[in-house]
One Martini backbone bead per residue (centre of mass of N, CA, C, O) as a GRO file, in nm:
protein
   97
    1UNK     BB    1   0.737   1.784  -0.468
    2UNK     BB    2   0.777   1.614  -0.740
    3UNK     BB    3   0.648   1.361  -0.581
    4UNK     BB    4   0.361   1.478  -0.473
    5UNK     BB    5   0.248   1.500  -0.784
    6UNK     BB    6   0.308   1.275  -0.924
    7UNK     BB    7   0.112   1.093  -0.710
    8UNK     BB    8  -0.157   1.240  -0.756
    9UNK     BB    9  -0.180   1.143  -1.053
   10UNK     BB   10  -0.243   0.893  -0.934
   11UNK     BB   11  -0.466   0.640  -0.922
   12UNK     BB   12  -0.689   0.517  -0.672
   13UNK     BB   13  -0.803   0.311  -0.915
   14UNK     BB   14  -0.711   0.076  -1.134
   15UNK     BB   15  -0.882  -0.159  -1.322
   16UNK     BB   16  -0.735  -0.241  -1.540
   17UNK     BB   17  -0.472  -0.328  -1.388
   18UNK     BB   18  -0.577  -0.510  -1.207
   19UNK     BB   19  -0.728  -0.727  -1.420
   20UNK     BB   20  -0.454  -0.816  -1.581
   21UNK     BB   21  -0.325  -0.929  -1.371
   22UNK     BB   22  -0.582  -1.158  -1.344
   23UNK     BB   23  -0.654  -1.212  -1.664
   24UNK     BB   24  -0.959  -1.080  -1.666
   25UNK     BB   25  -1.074  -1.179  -1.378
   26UNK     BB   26  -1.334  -1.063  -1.184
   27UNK     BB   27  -1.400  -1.202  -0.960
   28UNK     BB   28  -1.130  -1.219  -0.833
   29UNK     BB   29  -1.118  -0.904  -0.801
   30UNK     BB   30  -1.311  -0.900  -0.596
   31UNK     BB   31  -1.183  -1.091  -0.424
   32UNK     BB   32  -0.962  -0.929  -0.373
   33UNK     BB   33  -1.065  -0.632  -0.283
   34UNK     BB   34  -1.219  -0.710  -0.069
   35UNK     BB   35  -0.959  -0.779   0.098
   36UNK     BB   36  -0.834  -0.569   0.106
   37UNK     BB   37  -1.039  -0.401   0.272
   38UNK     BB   38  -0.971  -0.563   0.521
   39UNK     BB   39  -0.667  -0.528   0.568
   40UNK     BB   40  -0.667  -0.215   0.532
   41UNK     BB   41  -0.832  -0.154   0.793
   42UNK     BB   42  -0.610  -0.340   0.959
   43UNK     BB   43  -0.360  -0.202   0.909
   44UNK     BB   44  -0.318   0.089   0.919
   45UNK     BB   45  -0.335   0.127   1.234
   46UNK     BB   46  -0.070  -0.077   1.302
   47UNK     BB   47   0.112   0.149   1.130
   48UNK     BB   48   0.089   0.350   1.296
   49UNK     BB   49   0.163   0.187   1.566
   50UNK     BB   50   0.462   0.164   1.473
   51UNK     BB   51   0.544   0.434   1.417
   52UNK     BB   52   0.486   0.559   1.710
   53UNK     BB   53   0.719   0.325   1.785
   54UNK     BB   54   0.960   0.295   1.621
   55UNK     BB   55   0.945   0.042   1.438
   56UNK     BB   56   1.084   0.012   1.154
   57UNK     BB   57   1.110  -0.302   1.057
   58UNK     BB   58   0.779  -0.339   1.067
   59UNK     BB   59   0.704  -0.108   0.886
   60UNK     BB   60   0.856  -0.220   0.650
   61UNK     BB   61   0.688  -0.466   0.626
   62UNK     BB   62   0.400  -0.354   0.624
   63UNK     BB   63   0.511  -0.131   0.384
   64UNK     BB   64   0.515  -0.377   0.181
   65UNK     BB   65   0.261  -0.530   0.182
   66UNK     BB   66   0.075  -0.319   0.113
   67UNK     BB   67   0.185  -0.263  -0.152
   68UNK     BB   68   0.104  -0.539  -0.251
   69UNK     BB   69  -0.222  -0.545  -0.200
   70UNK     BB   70  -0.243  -0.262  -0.398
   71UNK     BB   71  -0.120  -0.384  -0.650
   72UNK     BB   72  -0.344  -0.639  -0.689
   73UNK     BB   73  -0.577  -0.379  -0.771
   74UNK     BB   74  -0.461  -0.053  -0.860
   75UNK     BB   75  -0.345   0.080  -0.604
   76UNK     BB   76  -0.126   0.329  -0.686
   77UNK     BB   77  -0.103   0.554  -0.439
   78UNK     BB   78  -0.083   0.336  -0.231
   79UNK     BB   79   0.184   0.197  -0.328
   80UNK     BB   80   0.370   0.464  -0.338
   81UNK     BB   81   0.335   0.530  -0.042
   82UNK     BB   82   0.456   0.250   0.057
   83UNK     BB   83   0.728   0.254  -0.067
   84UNK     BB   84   0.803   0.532   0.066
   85UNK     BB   85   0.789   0.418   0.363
   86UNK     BB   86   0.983   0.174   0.325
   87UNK     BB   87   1.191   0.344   0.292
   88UNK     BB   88   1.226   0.535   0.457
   89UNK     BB   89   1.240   0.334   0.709
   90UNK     BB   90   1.529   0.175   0.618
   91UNK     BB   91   1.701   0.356   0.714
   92UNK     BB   92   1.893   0.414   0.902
   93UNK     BB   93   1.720   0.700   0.949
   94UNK     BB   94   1.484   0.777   0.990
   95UNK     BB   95   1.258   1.001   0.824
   96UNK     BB   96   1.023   0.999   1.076
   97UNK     BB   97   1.214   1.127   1.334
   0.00000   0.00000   0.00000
């Protein structure tokens, strides 16, 4: 529960965290952001469909890629629940069998 509070407490989008990554060169950052925004509206759905058919080491992959392009933009609370995600699918048992 305090996992999940912590969560919370993190920005939906940090932009200055996104903007220093990239050296505070905004343009990059708008063409990352946009970026993400068209991956991320494709990923989304297939890592749905990877859970569902529980192919977990996909699941592993989509949930580290997602993670990776959220840190680059500063959606810090999309990247920590990817990570969450990517962690739990690589378990022996994975925890959401």
């Amino acid at each position: 529960m305090d996992g999940d509070l912590e969560m919370l407490s993190l920005p939906l989008l940090d932009e200055a965290d996104g903007l220093r990554r990239l050296g505070n060169r905004r343009n990059l950052y708008e063409t990352i952001l946009e970026t993400f925004l068209q991956e991320a509206e494709e990923e989304f759905p297939h890592l749905q469909e990877l859970v569902d058919d529980k192919q977990w080491n996909e699941v592993v992959k989509s949930a580290h890629k997602l993670k990776g392009i959220a840190g680059n933009v500063g959606a810090k609370r999309l990247q920590a629940q990817a990570a969450e995600l990517q962690q739990g699918a690589g378990t022996p048992t994975p925890a959401y069998e």
